[in-house]
Amino acid sequence: MPDRTKFILDEKSIPAQWYNIQADLPEPLPPPLHPATGNPVGPDDLAPLFPMELIKQEVSTERWIDVPGEILDVYKLWRPTTLFRAHNLEKALDTPARIFYKYEGTSPPGSHKPNTAVAQAYYNEKEGIKRITTETGAGQWGSALSFGGACFDVEIKVYMVAISYHQKPYRRIMMEAWGGKCVPSPSNETNAGRTMLEKDPDSPGSLGLAISEAVEEAVSREDTHYSLGSVLNHVLLHQTVIGQEAKEQMEMAGFYPDIIVGCVGGGSNAAGMYLPFLKDKIDGKKPDLRIINVEPASCPTLTRGPYTYDFGDVAGMTPLLKMFTLGHDFIPPPVHAGGLRYHGMAPIICHLHNLGLVEAVSVHQLETFEAGVLFAKTEGIISAPETNHAIRAGIDEALKCKKSGEAKTILIAHSGHGHVDMAAYQAYFEGKLHNYDYPEEKIKESLSHLPKVGD
Ligand SMILES: *Cc1c(COP(=O)(O)O)cnc(C)c1O
């Protein structure tokens, strides 16, 4: 029998618990700090924004956290997701490497994001919260949370960066189809938005301003909380359903990965894939496992930023997080992988990187699209521009195997499809995309504004 292409699990194999890496870290995670006092942030500081259950998960050191049945029932709509062996890509590369990818694009919004959006909507609803605000750039997170809100009858209010709101309408319309309310930011619904509109009525908006608006509305209303789609510990926790399923599927395939690659914006899909495998590396069961975080050369957080305390947001409103960072007022160039343009990185990933347990590489935009097009031609799936970064790095490792003659097993975290990103492919095909290395002096400039507390 020829080697199998798909590894499919039954519904009863959806993980009933999330895996919490905080139970197995060789050293504990540096805590978030209050910017005013420099002291660790306590639950009371976060209570206006998040439900208590998520605040508990954020700091928990329990190894396994039960997934409530109501969340499992929603996961059943698309989980377990399929693990594929990329036979055709292997042939095209003429590599002895075995390439596998786990595809999160079959969720209703088309990416891994609903794994946490559904959970967050659920815990808010449980604690009597009727509304959640959030911000979104290109709209992936806003659409995922709108879907999550629809599952548990929570109203979702999305502040979408104005320029994307007008130029990239399709994810906004997806939000509306799921009952989410999407407004362009700056809006006249908050002080932060009104102040900006008075200065510049045609402001294109920014993610930082959208965060300010979403947070302002959440703290000013009893019935409203705020939600984040990446970076935080509880978000990475929810995403570990990906890696737990993948472990079982790799067992079905009869191989254990030598290399795992994932693209990182805030880091949630990559970590969700590799944290359950990383436990085996920490426990000494697979000490030579290589884990590669892939970021854009235009936003080189892990590869070029320092490891230090910084704000999680551009506006400087969040607690200070110990991260590799390009500086909270870093302005990313307009590359097409919108979901990877974050100045910081999940504190868990940064801690692991600092401990030498995971690696990082940066790749250029044109090479990511080249990889994505080859992937589409061989494997069929048209991937999100973010995902193309992971595919690029996976292909590069497979090509190294071709040179060395090694038959390594490579596992790619495939975070989603690119059907709503065809304008980016169009720009690539028309030759309008360029590579962009972030200039050293600009990184230095924004790092000179790091907060002074903490270190
Ligand atoms: C949002 C997004 C990402 C980046 O977010 P992470 O938290 O780093 O996973 C990657 N891929 C897709 C398809 C996304 O929508």
Tab-separated table of N, CA, C and O in Angstrom, residues 52-168:
chain	number	residue	atom	x	y	z
A	52	MET	N	-12.579	35.889	35.249
A	52	MET	CA	-11.676	35.342	36.262
A	52	MET	C	-11.067	34.016	35.815
A	52	MET	O	-9.905	33.734	36.096
A	53	GLU	N	-11.844	33.191	35.111
A	53	GLU	CA	-11.324	31.890	34.689
A	53	GLU	C	-10.114	32.052	33.758
A	53	GLU	O	-9.133	31.312	33.868
A	54	LEU	N	-10.166	33.038	32.878
A	54	LEU	CA	-9.025	33.256	31.976
A	54	LEU	C	-7.840	33.853	32.733
A	54	LEU	O	-6.677	33.544	32.440
A	55	ILE	N	-8.119	34.698	33.726
A	55	ILE	CA	-7.033	35.260	34.549
A	55	ILE	C	-6.332	34.127	35.300
A	55	ILE	O	-5.104	34.086	35.392
A	56	LYS	N	-7.127	33.163	35.787
A	56	LYS	CA	-6.543	31.995	36.474
A	56	LYS	C	-5.688	31.175	35.519
A	56	LYS	O	-4.594	30.725	35.856
A	57	GLN	N	-6.209	30.959	34.318
A	57	GLN	CA	-5.441	30.179	33.338
A	57	GLN	C	-4.137	30.882	32.986
A	57	GLN	O	-3.112	30.233	32.744
A	58	GLU	N	-4.164	32.195	32.982
A	58	GLU	CA	-2.986	32.983	32.614
A	58	GLU	C	-1.799	32.678	33.532
A	58	GLU	O	-0.651	32.649	33.085
A	59	VAL	N	-2.085	32.437	34.810
A	59	VAL	CA	-0.991	32.227	35.776
A	59	VAL	C	-0.909	30.789	36.275
A	59	VAL	O	-0.048	30.468	37.096
A	60	SER	N	-1.808	29.919	35.793
A	60	SER	CA	-1.863	28.555	36.328
A	60	SER	C	-0.567	27.782	36.053
A	60	SER	O	0.074	27.961	35.019
A	61	THR	N	-0.190	26.911	37.001
A	61	THR	CA	0.917	25.983	36.749
A	61	THR	C	0.425	24.532	36.760
A	61	THR	O	1.211	23.595	36.859
A	62	GLU	N	-0.923	24.353	36.698
A	62	GLU	CA	-1.480	23.002	36.514
A	62	GLU	C	-1.133	22.517	35.107
A	62	GLU	O	-1.285	23.260	34.137
A	63	ARG	N	-0.701	21.256	35.006
A	63	ARG	CA	-0.262	20.769	33.686
A	63	ARG	C	-1.426	20.616	32.707
A	63	ARG	O	-1.299	20.917	31.526
A	64	TRP	N	-2.565	20.165	33.186
A	64	TRP	CA	-3.710	19.920	32.298
A	64	TRP	C	-4.907	20.714	32.778
A	64	TRP	O	-5.227	20.710	33.974
A	65	ILE	N	-5.588	21.388	31.875
A	65	ILE	CA	-6.769	22.180	32.225
A	65	ILE	C	-7.936	21.676	31.376
A	65	ILE	O	-7.846	21.632	30.132
A	66	ASP	N	-9.013	21.267	32.047
A	66	ASP	CA	-10.157	20.664	31.347
A	66	ASP	C	-10.788	21.626	30.337
A	66	ASP	O	-10.996	22.799	30.641
A	67	VAL	N	-11.106	21.108	29.178
A	67	VAL	CA	-11.871	21.874	28.192
A	67	VAL	C	-13.351	21.642	28.492
A	67	VAL	O	-13.813	20.493	28.438
A	68	PRO	N	-14.125	22.681	28.828
A	68	PRO	CA	-15.540	22.472	29.119
A	68	PRO	C	-16.292	21.836	27.944
A	68	PRO	O	-15.963	22.083	26.780
A	69	GLY	N	-17.286	21.003	28.274
A	69	GLY	CA	-18.050	20.283	27.255
A	69	GLY	C	-18.669	21.189	26.202
A	69	GLY	O	-18.720	20.833	25.015
A	70	GLU	N	-19.121	22.376	26.622
A	70	GLU	CA	-19.747	23.293	25.657
A	70	GLU	C	-18.732	23.748	24.603
A	70	GLU	O	-19.089	23.983	23.448
A	71	ILE	N	-17.486	23.898	25.020
A	71	ILE	CA	-16.452	24.305	24.055
A	71	ILE	C	-16.127	23.123	23.133
A	71	ILE	O	-16.019	23.281	21.910
A	72	LEU	N	-16.036	21.923	23.723
A	72	LEU	CA	-15.780	20.732	22.895
A	72	LEU	C	-16.851	20.576	21.824
A	72	LEU	O	-16.555	20.218	20.676
A	73	ASP	N	-18.107	20.859	22.218
A	73	ASP	CA	-19.192	20.729	21.246
A	73	ASP	C	-18.996	21.658	20.053
A	73	ASP	O	-19.301	21.296	18.913
A	74	VAL	N	-18.494	22.867	20.309
A	74	VAL	CA	-18.238	23.774	19.183
A	74	VAL	C	-17.014	23.310	18.393
A	74	VAL	O	-17.026	23.304	17.156
A	75	TYR	N	-15.961	22.894	19.094
A	75	TYR	CA	-14.770	22.375	18.402
A	75	TYR	C	-15.150	21.276	17.397
A	75	TYR	O	-14.513	21.109	16.363
A	76	LYS	N	-16.194	20.501	17.741
A	76	LYS	CA	-16.589	19.382	16.865
A	76	LYS	C	-16.981	19.829	15.456
A	76	LYS	O	-16.995	19.019	14.533
A	77	LEU	N	-17.318	21.132	15.309
A	77	LEU	CA	-17.684	21.608	13.969
A	77	LEU	C	-16.526	21.443	12.980
A	77	LEU	O	-16.753	21.310	11.785
A	78	TRP	N	-15.280	21.533	13.450
A	78	TRP	CA	-14.142	21.371	12.516
A	78	TRP	C	-12.973	20.555	13.075
A	78	TRP	O	-12.083	20.173	12.334
A	79	ARG	N	-12.973	20.259	14.357
A	79	ARG	CA	-11.882	19.471	14.942
A	79	ARG	C	-12.302	18.013	15.017
A	79	ARG	O	-13.498	17.735	15.071
A	80	PRO	N	-11.346	17.088	15.103
A	80	PRO	CA	-9.914	17.285	14.894
A	80	PRO	C	-9.630	17.726	13.456
A	80	PRO	O	-10.316	17.271	12.532
A	81	THR	N	-8.609	18.544	13.286
A	81	THR	CA	-8.213	18.936	11.935
A	81	THR	C	-7.289	17.869	11.366
A	81	THR	O	-6.711	17.064	12.099
A	82	THR	N	-7.165	17.863	10.046
A	82	THR	CA	-6.417	16.808	9.357
A	82	THR	C	-4.917	17.091	9.354
A	82	THR	O	-4.498	18.234	9.197
A	83	LEU	N	-4.144	16.038	9.544
A	83	LEU	CA	-2.695	16.093	9.297
A	83	LEU	C	-2.448	15.478	7.926
A	83	LEU	O	-2.988	14.402	7.619
A	84	PHE	N	-1.687	16.181	7.099
A	84	PHE	CA	-1.378	15.684	5.757
A	84	PHE	C	0.096	15.342	5.629
A	84	PHE	O	0.939	16.005	6.233
A	85	ARG	N	0.394	14.328	4.844
A	85	ARG	CA	1.769	14.109	4.385
A	85	ARG	C	1.875	14.782	3.020
A	85	ARG	O	1.083	14.492	2.104
A	86	ALA	N	2.845	15.678	2.862
A	86	ALA	CA	2.964	16.481	1.637
A	86	ALA	C	3.755	15.725	0.568
A	86	ALA	O	4.817	16.164	0.126
A	87	HIS	N	3.210	14.581	0.136
A	87	HIS	CA	3.926	13.748	-0.836
A	87	HIS	C	4.313	14.533	-2.093
A	87	HIS	O	5.421	14.402	-2.597
A	88	ASN	N	3.366	15.327	-2.612
A	88	ASN	CA	3.630	16.014	-3.881
A	88	ASN	C	4.677	17.109	-3.720
A	88	ASN	O	5.506	17.331	-4.606
A	89	LEU	N	4.642	17.785	-2.602
A	89	LEU	CA	5.668	18.801	-2.339
A	89	LEU	C	7.038	18.130	-2.202
A	89	LEU	O	8.037	18.611	-2.748
A	90	GLU	N	7.071	17.004	-1.505
A	90	GLU	CA	8.342	16.268	-1.364
A	90	GLU	C	8.904	15.915	-2.741
A	90	GLU	O	10.098	16.087	-3.011
A	91	LYS	N	8.003	15.420	-3.627
A	91	LYS	CA	8.444	15.036	-4.979
A	91	LYS	C	8.980	16.248	-5.735
A	91	LYS	O	10.027	16.187	-6.369
A	92	ALA	N	8.237	17.365	-5.652
A	92	ALA	CA	8.648	18.564	-6.382
A	92	ALA	C	10.011	19.053	-5.896
A	92	ALA	O	10.800	19.595	-6.672
A	93	LEU	N	10.285	18.872	-4.609
A	93	LEU	CA	11.561	19.338	-4.057
A	93	LEU	C	12.659	18.294	-4.252
A	93	LEU	O	13.829	18.588	-4.023
A	94	ASP	N	12.231	17.097	-4.617
A	94	ASP	CA	13.176	15.981	-4.768
A	94	ASP	C	14.030	15.817	-3.502
A	94	ASP	O	15.262	15.752	-3.554
A	95	THR	N	13.336	15.768	-2.372
A	95	THR	CA	14.016	15.700	-1.079
A	95	THR	C	13.751	14.355	-0.410
A	95	THR	O	12.650	13.807	-0.548
A	96	PRO	N	14.744	13.830	0.312
A	96	PRO	CA	14.485	12.625	1.102
A	96	PRO	C	13.687	12.935	2.377
A	96	PRO	O	13.256	12.006	3.063
A	97	ALA	N	13.501	14.229	2.690
A	97	ALA	CA	12.764	14.592	3.908
A	97	ALA	C	11.307	14.180	3.792
A	97	ALA	O	10.742	14.130	2.698
A	98	ARG	N	10.707	13.870	4.954
A	98	ARG	CA	9.259	13.629	5.007
A	98	ARG	C	8.622	14.916	5.526
A	98	ARG	O	8.989	15.398	6.598
A	99	ILE	N	7.678	15.466	4.758
A	99	ILE	CA	7.053	16.725	5.159
A	99	ILE	C	5.597	16.459	5.529
A	99	ILE	O	4.836	15.886	4.738
A	100	PHE	N	5.223	16.857	6.724
A	100	PHE	CA	3.832	16.777	7.168
A	100	PHE	C	3.333	18.195	7.454
A	100	PHE	O	4.108	19.067	7.830
A	101	TYR	N	2.023	18.414	7.272
A	101	TYR	CA	1.464	19.694	7.726
A	101	TYR	C	0.096	19.469	8.333
A	101	TYR	O	-0.667	18.609	7.902
A	102	LYS	N	-0.184	20.210	9.394
A	102	LYS	CA	-1.496	20.129	10.027
A	102	LYS	C	-2.253	21.388	9.676
A	102	LYS	O	-1.790	22.500	9.937
A	103	TYR	N	-3.433	21.182	9.086
A	103	TYR	CA	-4.156	22.276	8.427
A	103	TYR	C	-5.299	22.809	9.288
A	103	TYR	O	-6.298	22.119	9.506
A	104	GLU	N	-5.124	24.054	9.777
A	104	GLU	CA	-6.146	24.691	10.616
A	104	GLU	C	-7.137	25.522	9.802
A	104	GLU	O	-7.998	26.205	10.372
A	105	GLY	N	-7.022	25.476	8.478
A	105	GLY	CA	-7.867	26.313	7.637
A	105	GLY	C	-9.299	25.837	7.473
A	105	GLY	O	-10.106	26.502	6.830
A	106	THR	N	-9.648	24.692	8.081
A	106	THR	CA	-11.023	24.198	7.923
A	106	THR	C	-11.973	24.713	9.000
A	106	THR	O	-13.142	24.363	9.020
A	107	SER	N	-11.492	25.552	9.900
A	107	SER	CA	-12.412	26.178	10.859
A	107	SER	C	-13.308	27.152	10.103
A	107	SER	O	-12.926	27.616	9.024
A	108	PRO	N	-14.479	27.484	10.648
A	108	PRO	CA	-15.361	28.397	9.895
A	108	PRO	C	-14.686	29.707	9.461
A	108	PRO	O	-14.789	30.082	8.296
A	109	PRO	N	-13.933	30.398	10.341
A	109	PRO	CA	-13.271	31.613	9.838
A	109	PRO	C	-11.996	31.339	9.043
A	109	PRO	O	-11.418	32.269	8.501
A	110	GLY	N	-11.533	30.085	8.996
A	110	GLY	CA	-10.433	29.754	8.095
A	110	GLY	C	-9.041	29.776	8.688
A	110	GLY	O	-8.057	29.730	7.943
A	111	SER	N	-8.920	29.854	9.999
A	111	SER	CA	-7.596	29.812	10.629
A	111	SER	C	-7.695	29.117	11.982
A	111	SER	O	-8.761	28.655	12.391
A	112	HIS	N	-6.548	29.092	12.696
A	112	HIS	CA	-6.496	28.518	14.044
A	112	HIS	C	-7.198	29.393	15.080
A	112	HIS	O	-7.468	28.940	16.184
A	113	LYS	N	-7.464	30.655	14.784
A	113	LYS	CA	-7.885	31.612	15.808
A	113	LYS	C	-9.149	31.218	16.586
A	113	LYS	O	-9.241	31.497	17.777
A	114	PRO	N	-10.148	30.564	15.953
A	114	PRO	CA	-11.332	30.207	16.755
A	114	PRO	C	-11.049	29.214	17.888
A	114	PRO	O	-11.865	29.099	18.795
A	115	ASN	N	-9.900	28.506	17.865
A	115	ASN	CA	-9.607	27.613	18.998
A	115	ASN	C	-9.642	28.386	20.313
A	115	ASN	O	-10.062	27.859	21.345
A	116	THR	N	-9.178	29.620	20.289
A	116	THR	CA	-9.247	30.442	21.502
A	116	THR	C	-10.458	31.373	21.506
A	116	THR	O	-11.034	31.632	22.560
A	117	ALA	N	-10.898	31.841	20.336
A	117	ALA	CA	-12.040	32.773	20.301
A	117	ALA	C	-13.276	32.129	20.928
A	117	ALA	O	-13.997	32.770	21.704
A	118	VAL	N	-13.506	30.865	20.607
A	118	VAL	CA	-14.666	30.143	21.134
A	118	VAL	C	-14.548	30.016	22.661
A	118	VAL	O	-15.507	30.251	23.399
A	119	ALA	N	-13.347	29.663	23.119
A	119	ALA	CA	-13.138	29.511	24.560
A	119	ALA	C	-13.326	30.843	25.285
A	119	ALA	O	-13.962	30.913	26.344
A	120	GLN	N	-12.807	31.901	24.714
A	120	GLN	CA	-12.912	33.206	25.373
A	120	GLN	C	-14.363	33.684	25.434
A	120	GLN	O	-14.809	34.221	26.451
A	121	ALA	N	-15.105	33.485	24.338
A	121	ALA	CA	-16.518	33.878	24.351
A	121	ALA	C	-17.262	33.082	25.420
A	121	ALA	O	-18.072	33.618	26.190
A	122	TYR	N	-16.953	31.792	25.518
A	122	TYR	CA	-17.612	30.917	26.491
A	122	TYR	C	-17.383	31.391	27.930
A	122	TYR	O	-18.326	31.548	28.700
A	123	TYR	N	-16.133	31.619	28.305
A	123	TYR	CA	-15.842	32.003	29.699
A	123	TYR	C	-16.443	33.364	30.038
A	123	TYR	O	-16.881	33.590	31.167
A	124	ASN	N	-16.479	34.273	29.087
A	124	ASN	CA	-17.112	35.561	29.343
A	124	ASN	C	-18.609	35.390	29.579
A	124	ASN	O	-19.158	35.943	30.530
A	125	GLU	N	-19.237	34.598	28.713
A	125	GLU	CA	-20.681	34.392	28.845
A	125	GLU	C	-21.003	33.759	30.191
A	125	GLU	O	-21.938	34.162	30.871
A	126	LYS	N	-20.192	32.763	30.603
A	126	LYS	CA	-20.361	32.070	31.892
A	126	LYS	C	-20.349	33.035	33.066
A	126	LYS	O	-20.998	32.819	34.082
A	127	GLU	N	-19.529	34.086	32.932
A	127	GLU	CA	-19.397	35.041	34.039
A	127	GLU	C	-20.311	36.251	33.854
A	127	GLU	O	-20.099	37.296	34.461
A	128	GLY	N	-21.314	36.090	33.009
A	128	GLY	CA	-22.361	37.109	32.889
A	128	GLY	C	-22.023	38.290	32.008
A	128	GLY	O	-22.716	39.307	32.021
A	129	ILE	N	-20.967	38.173	31.242
A	129	ILE	CA	-20.578	39.266	30.355
A	129	ILE	C	-21.358	39.157	29.046
A	129	ILE	O	-21.442	38.088	28.445
A	130	LYS	N	-21.964	40.267	28.630
A	130	LYS	CA	-22.840	40.241	27.455
A	130	LYS	C	-22.153	40.742	26.192
A	130	LYS	O	-22.627	40.530	25.073
A	131	ARG	N	-21.042	41.474	26.408
A	131	ARG	CA	-20.389	42.087	25.245
A	131	ARG	C	-18.866	41.953	25.385
A	131	ARG	O	-18.346	42.030	26.498
A	132	ILE	N	-18.175	41.797	24.278
A	132	ILE	CA	-16.707	41.795	24.268
A	132	ILE	C	-16.246	42.761	23.173
A	132	ILE	O	-16.768	42.731	22.056
A	133	THR	N	-15.266	43.605	23.542
A	133	THR	CA	-14.654	44.463	22.526
A	133	THR	C	-13.297	43.887	22.154
A	133	THR	O	-12.644	43.210	22.944
A	134	THR	N	-12.866	44.183	20.948
A	134	THR	CA	-11.515	43.812	20.539
A	134	THR	C	-11.103	44.707	19.384
A	134	THR	O	-11.903	45.497	18.878
A	135	GLU	N	-9.829	44.582	19.016
A	135	GLU	CA	-9.346	45.316	17.844
A	135	GLU	C	-8.955	44.300	16.792
A	135	GLU	O	-8.699	43.147	17.089
A	136	THR	N	-8.906	44.760	15.556
A	136	THR	CA	-8.426	43.869	14.499
A	136	THR	C	-7.744	44.709	13.443
A	136	THR	O	-8.120	45.853	13.213
A	137	GLY	N	-6.699	44.140	12.834
A	137	GLY	CA	-6.016	44.823	11.738
A	137	GLY	C	-6.687	44.418	10.452
A	137	GLY	O	-7.692	44.992	10.028
A	138	ALA	N	-6.189	43.372	9.845
A	138	ALA	CA	-6.757	42.899	8.581
A	138	ALA	C	-8.080	42.153	8.782
A	138	ALA	O	-8.789	41.898	7.825
A	139	GLY	N	-8.398	41.793	10.019
A	139	GLY	CA	-9.716	41.237	10.290
A	139	GLY	C	-9.770	39.775	10.667
A	139	GLY	O	-10.842	39.242	10.950
A	140	GLN	N	-8.611	39.074	10.710
A	140	GLN	CA	-8.657	37.643	11.056
A	140	GLN	C	-9.190	37.431	12.470
A	140	GLN	O	-10.040	36.575	12.698
A	141	TRP	N	-8.670	38.227	13.417
A	141	TRP	CA	-9.096	38.028	14.790
A	141	TRP	C	-10.541	38.496	14.984
A	141	TRP	O	-11.343	37.833	15.631
A	142	GLY	N	-10.889	39.637	14.390
A	142	GLY	CA	-12.263	40.141	14.528
A	142	GLY	C	-13.275	39.138	14.001
A	142	GLY	O	-14.336	38.931	14.598
A	143	SER	N	-12.938	38.474	12.893
A	143	SER	CA	-13.897	37.510	12.348
A	143	SER	C	-13.957	36.258	13.220
A	143	SER	O	-15.030	35.715	13.458
A	144	ALA	N	-12.799	35.813	13.751
A	144	ALA	CA	-12.809	34.622	14.616
A	144	ALA	C	-13.607	34.892	15.891
A	144	ALA	O	-14.403	34.048	16.334
A	145	LEU	N	-13.422	36.063	16.494
A	145	LEU	CA	-14.148	36.351	17.728
A	145	LEU	C	-15.640	36.555	17.448
A	145	LEU	O	-16.490	36.184	18.272
A	146	SER	N	-15.973	37.117	16.287
A	146	SER	CA	-17.394	37.257	15.935
A	146	SER	C	-18.048	35.883	15.825
A	146	SER	O	-19.181	35.671	16.283
A	147	PHE	N	-17.326	34.939	15.244
A	147	PHE	CA	-17.826	33.559	15.189
A	147	PHE	C	-17.985	33.007	16.610
A	147	PHE	O	-19.022	32.417	16.946
A	148	GLY	N	-16.980	33.212	17.464
A	148	GLY	CA	-17.065	32.744	18.856
A	148	GLY	C	-18.247	33.360	19.584
A	148	GLY	O	-18.983	32.674	20.311
A	149	GLY	N	-18.473	34.653	19.349
A	149	GLY	CA	-19.611	35.341	19.973
A	149	GLY	C	-20.938	34.747	19.522
A	149	GLY	O	-21.864	34.575	20.313
A	150	ALA	N	-21.009	34.411	18.226
A	150	ALA	CA	-22.243	33.814	17.700
A	150	ALA	C	-22.529	32.470	18.378
A	150	ALA	O	-23.686	32.110	18.602
A	151	CYS	N	-21.472	31.726	18.730
A	151	CYS	CA	-21.657	30.404	19.351
A	151	CYS	C	-22.277	30.505	20.740
A	151	CYS	O	-22.976	29.593	21.178
A	152	PHE	N	-21.989	31.598	21.465
A	152	PHE	CA	-22.458	31.696	22.859
A	152	PHE	C	-23.304	32.944	23.107
A	152	PHE	O	-23.505	33.339	24.244
A	153	ASP	N	-23.781	33.554	22.012
A	153	ASP	CA	-24.692	34.680	22.140
A	153	ASP	C	-24.074	35.846	22.921
A	153	ASP	O	-24.698	36.430	23.803
A	154	VAL	N	-22.831	36.141	22.615
A	154	VAL	CA	-22.154	37.304	23.193
A	154	VAL	C	-21.976	38.324	22.073
A	154	VAL	O	-21.562	37.963	20.967
A	155	GLU	N	-22.335	39.579	22.366
A	155	GLU	CA	-22.190	40.617	21.341
A	155	GLU	C	-20.709	40.971	21.168
A	155	GLU	O	-20.014	41.215	22.154
A	156	ILE	N	-20.241	40.996	19.952
A	156	ILE	CA	-18.827	41.306	19.691
A	156	ILE	C	-18.727	42.658	18.992
A	156	ILE	O	-19.402	42.903	17.991
A	157	LYS	N	-17.914	43.514	19.581
A	157	LYS	CA	-17.703	44.843	18.989
A	157	LYS	C	-16.238	44.950	18.582
A	157	LYS	O	-15.341	44.857	19.415
A	158	VAL	N	-16.004	45.125	17.290
A	158	VAL	CA	-14.641	45.105	16.751
A	158	VAL	C	-14.254	46.494	16.248
A	158	VAL	O	-14.948	47.069	15.406
A	159	TYR	N	-13.163	47.016	16.784
A	159	TYR	CA	-12.576	48.236	16.244
A	159	TYR	C	-11.551	47.825	15.201
A	159	TYR	O	-10.530	47.239	15.513
A	160	MET	N	-11.885	48.114	13.951
A	160	MET	CA	-11.011	47.675	12.854
A	160	MET	C	-10.248	48.886	12.314
A	160	MET	O	-10.857	49.927	12.038
A	161	VAL	N	-8.943	48.743	12.206
A	161	VAL	CA	-8.091	49.814	11.678
A	161	VAL	C	-8.741	50.371	10.400
A	161	VAL	O	-9.037	49.623	9.463
A	162	ALA	N	-8.990	51.697	10.374
A	162	ALA	CA	-9.835	52.311	9.342
A	162	ALA	C	-9.397	51.953	7.923
A	162	ALA	O	-10.238	51.625	7.077
A	163	ILE	N	-8.102	51.994	7.675
A	163	ILE	CA	-7.666	51.770	6.295
A	163	ILE	C	-8.010	50.352	5.833
A	163	ILE	O	-8.445	50.143	4.700
A	164	SER	N	-7.894	49.376	6.770
A	164	SER	CA	-8.275	48.000	6.408
A	164	SER	C	-9.794	47.894	6.253
A	164	SER	O	-10.296	47.179	5.378
A	165	TYR	N	-10.514	48.585	7.143
A	165	TYR	CA	-11.976	48.576	7.093
A	165	TYR	C	-12.455	48.965	5.692
A	165	TYR	O	-13.374	48.360	5.138
A	166	HIS	N	-11.807	49.982	5.119
A	166	HIS	CA	-12.235	50.454	3.805
A	166	HIS	C	-11.617	49.663	2.653
A	166	HIS	O	-12.266	49.407	1.651
A	167	GLN	N	-10.345	49.237	2.828
A	167	GLN	CA	-9.658	48.589	1.705
A	167	GLN	C	-9.841	47.075	1.676
A	167	GLN	O	-9.650	46.447	0.642
A	168	LYS	N	-10.112	46.465	2.841
A	168	LYS	CA	-10.246	45.005	2.899
A	168	LYS	C	-11.599	44.636	3.497
A	168	LYS	O	-11.690	44.228	4.651
